[in-house]
Coordinates of N, CA and C in Angstrom, one line a residue:
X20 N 1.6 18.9 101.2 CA 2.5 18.6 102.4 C 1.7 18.2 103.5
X21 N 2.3 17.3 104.4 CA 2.0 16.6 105.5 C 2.6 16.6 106.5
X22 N 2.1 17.1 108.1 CA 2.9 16.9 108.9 C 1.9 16.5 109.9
X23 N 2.1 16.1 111.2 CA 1.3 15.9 112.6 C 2.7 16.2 113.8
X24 N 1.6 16.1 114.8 CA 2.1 16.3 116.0 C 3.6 15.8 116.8
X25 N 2.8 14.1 116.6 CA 3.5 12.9 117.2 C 4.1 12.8 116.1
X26 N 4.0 12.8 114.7 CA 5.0 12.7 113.3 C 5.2 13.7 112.9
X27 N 7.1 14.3 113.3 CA 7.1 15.3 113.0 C 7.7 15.2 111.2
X28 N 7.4 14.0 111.0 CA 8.5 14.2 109.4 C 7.5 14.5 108.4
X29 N 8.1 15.9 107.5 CA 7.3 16.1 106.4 C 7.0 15.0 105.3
X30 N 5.9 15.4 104.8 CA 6.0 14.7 103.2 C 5.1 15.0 102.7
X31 N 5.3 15.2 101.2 CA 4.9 15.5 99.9 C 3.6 14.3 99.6
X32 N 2.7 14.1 99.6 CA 1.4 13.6 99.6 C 0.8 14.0 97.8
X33 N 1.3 13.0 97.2 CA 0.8 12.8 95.6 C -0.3 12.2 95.0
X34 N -0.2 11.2 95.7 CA -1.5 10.4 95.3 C -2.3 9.0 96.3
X35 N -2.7 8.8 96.2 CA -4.0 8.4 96.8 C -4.3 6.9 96.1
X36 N -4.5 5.7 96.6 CA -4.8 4.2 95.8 C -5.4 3.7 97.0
X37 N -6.5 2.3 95.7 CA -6.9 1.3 96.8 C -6.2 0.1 96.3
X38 N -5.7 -0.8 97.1 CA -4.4 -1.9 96.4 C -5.6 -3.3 97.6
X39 N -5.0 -4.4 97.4 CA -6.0 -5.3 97.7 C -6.5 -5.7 98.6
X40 N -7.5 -6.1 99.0 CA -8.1 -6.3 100.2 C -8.1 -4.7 100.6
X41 N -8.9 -4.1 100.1 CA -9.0 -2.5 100.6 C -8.2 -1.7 101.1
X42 N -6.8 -2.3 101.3 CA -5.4 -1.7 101.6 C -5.3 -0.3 101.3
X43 N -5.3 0.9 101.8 CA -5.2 2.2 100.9 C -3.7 2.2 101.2
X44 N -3.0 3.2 99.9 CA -1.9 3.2 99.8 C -1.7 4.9 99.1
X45 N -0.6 5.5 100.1 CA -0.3 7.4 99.3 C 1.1 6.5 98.5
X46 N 1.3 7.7 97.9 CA 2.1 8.1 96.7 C 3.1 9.2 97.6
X47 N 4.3 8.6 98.4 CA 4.7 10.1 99.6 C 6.2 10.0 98.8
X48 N 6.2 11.9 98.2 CA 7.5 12.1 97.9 C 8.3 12.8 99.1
X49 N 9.6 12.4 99.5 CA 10.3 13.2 100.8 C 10.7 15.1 100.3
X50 N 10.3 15.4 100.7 CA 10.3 17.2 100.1 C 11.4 17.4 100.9
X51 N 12.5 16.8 101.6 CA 14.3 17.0 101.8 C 15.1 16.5 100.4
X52 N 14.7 16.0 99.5 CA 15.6 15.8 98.3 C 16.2 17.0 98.1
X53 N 17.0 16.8 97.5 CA 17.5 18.1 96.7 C 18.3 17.3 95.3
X54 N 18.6 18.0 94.1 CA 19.9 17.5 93.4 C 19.0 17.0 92.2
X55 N 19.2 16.2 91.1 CA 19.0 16.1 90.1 C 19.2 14.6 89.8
X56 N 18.0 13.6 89.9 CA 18.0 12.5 89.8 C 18.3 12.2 88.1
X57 N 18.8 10.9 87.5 CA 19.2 10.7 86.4 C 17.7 9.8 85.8
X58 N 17.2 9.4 86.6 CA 15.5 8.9 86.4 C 15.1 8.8 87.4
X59 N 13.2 8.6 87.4 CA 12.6 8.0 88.7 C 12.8 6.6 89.5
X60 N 13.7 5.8 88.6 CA 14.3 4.8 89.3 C 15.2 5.1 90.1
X61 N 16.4 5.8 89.9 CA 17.1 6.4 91.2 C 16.3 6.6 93.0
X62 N 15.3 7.2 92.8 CA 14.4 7.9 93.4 C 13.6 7.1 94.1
X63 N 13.1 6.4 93.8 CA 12.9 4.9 93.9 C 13.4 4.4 95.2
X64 N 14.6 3.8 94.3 CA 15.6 2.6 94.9 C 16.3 3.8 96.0
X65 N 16.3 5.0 96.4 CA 16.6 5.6 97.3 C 16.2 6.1 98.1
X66 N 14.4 5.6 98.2 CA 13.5 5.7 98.9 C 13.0 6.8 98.7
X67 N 13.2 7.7 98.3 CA 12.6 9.1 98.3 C 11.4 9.1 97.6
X68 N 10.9 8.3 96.8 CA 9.7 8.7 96.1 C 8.9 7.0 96.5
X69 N 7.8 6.5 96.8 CA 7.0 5.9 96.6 C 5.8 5.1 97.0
X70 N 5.0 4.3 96.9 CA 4.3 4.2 97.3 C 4.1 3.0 98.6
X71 N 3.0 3.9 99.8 CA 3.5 3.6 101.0 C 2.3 2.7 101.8
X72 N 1.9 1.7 102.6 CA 0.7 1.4 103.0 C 0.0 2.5 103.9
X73 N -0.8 3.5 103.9 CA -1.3 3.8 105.1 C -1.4 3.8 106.2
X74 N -1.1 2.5 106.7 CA -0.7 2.1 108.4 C 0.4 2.3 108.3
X75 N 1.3 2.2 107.3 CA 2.3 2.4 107.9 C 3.2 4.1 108.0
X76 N 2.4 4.5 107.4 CA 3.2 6.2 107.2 C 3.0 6.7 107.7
X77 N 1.5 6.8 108.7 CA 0.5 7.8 109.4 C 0.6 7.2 110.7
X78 N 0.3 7.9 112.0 CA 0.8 7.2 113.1 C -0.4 7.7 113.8
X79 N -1.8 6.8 113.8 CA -2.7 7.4 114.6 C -2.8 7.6 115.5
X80 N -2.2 7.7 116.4 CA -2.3 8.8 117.6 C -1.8 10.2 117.6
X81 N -1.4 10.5 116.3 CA -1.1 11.8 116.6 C -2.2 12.6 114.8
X82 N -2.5 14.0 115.4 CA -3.3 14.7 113.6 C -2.5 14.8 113.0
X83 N -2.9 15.3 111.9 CA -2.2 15.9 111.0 C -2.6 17.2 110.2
X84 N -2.0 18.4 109.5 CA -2.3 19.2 108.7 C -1.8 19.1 107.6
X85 N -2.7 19.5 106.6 CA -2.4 19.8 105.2 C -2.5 20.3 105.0
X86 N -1.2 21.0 104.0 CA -0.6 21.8 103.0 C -1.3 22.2 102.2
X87 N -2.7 22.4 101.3 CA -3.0 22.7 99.9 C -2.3 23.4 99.1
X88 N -2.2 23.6 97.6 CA -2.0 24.9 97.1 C -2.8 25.1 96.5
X89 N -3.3 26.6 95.9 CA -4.5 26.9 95.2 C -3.6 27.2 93.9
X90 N -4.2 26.8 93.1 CA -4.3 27.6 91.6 C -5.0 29.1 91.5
X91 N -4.6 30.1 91.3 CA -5.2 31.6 91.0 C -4.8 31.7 89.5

């Protein structure tokens, strides 16, 4: 999980790419879904799940904290 200051909207933070010209890009699931998609295309094309450019999700003027979870 992902949040900051200036960006108050959560998100689910999955995965991590480098796409071209060094472009990085997360993998951001919206952790407000609820309900029971019929595939990940639903999901998709509903915006809730995918991958995002960096500049565009993160709003550098403001931090951010992460969520971890630990495995015990």
């Amino acid at each position: 999980m992902v949040g900051g200051d200036a960006d108050a909207q959560s998100k689910a933070l999955l995965g991590v790419c480098e796409g071209p010209a060094t472009e990085a890009y997360v993998l951001i699931l919206d952790p407000h879904y609820w309900g029971t998609p019929k595939n990940s295309s639903e999901l998709q094309a509903a915006g809730w799940v995918g991958w995002r450019k960096v500049s565009s999700v993160f709003d550098s003027s403001s931090f951010y904290n992460l969520c971890l979870t630990r495995r015990t």
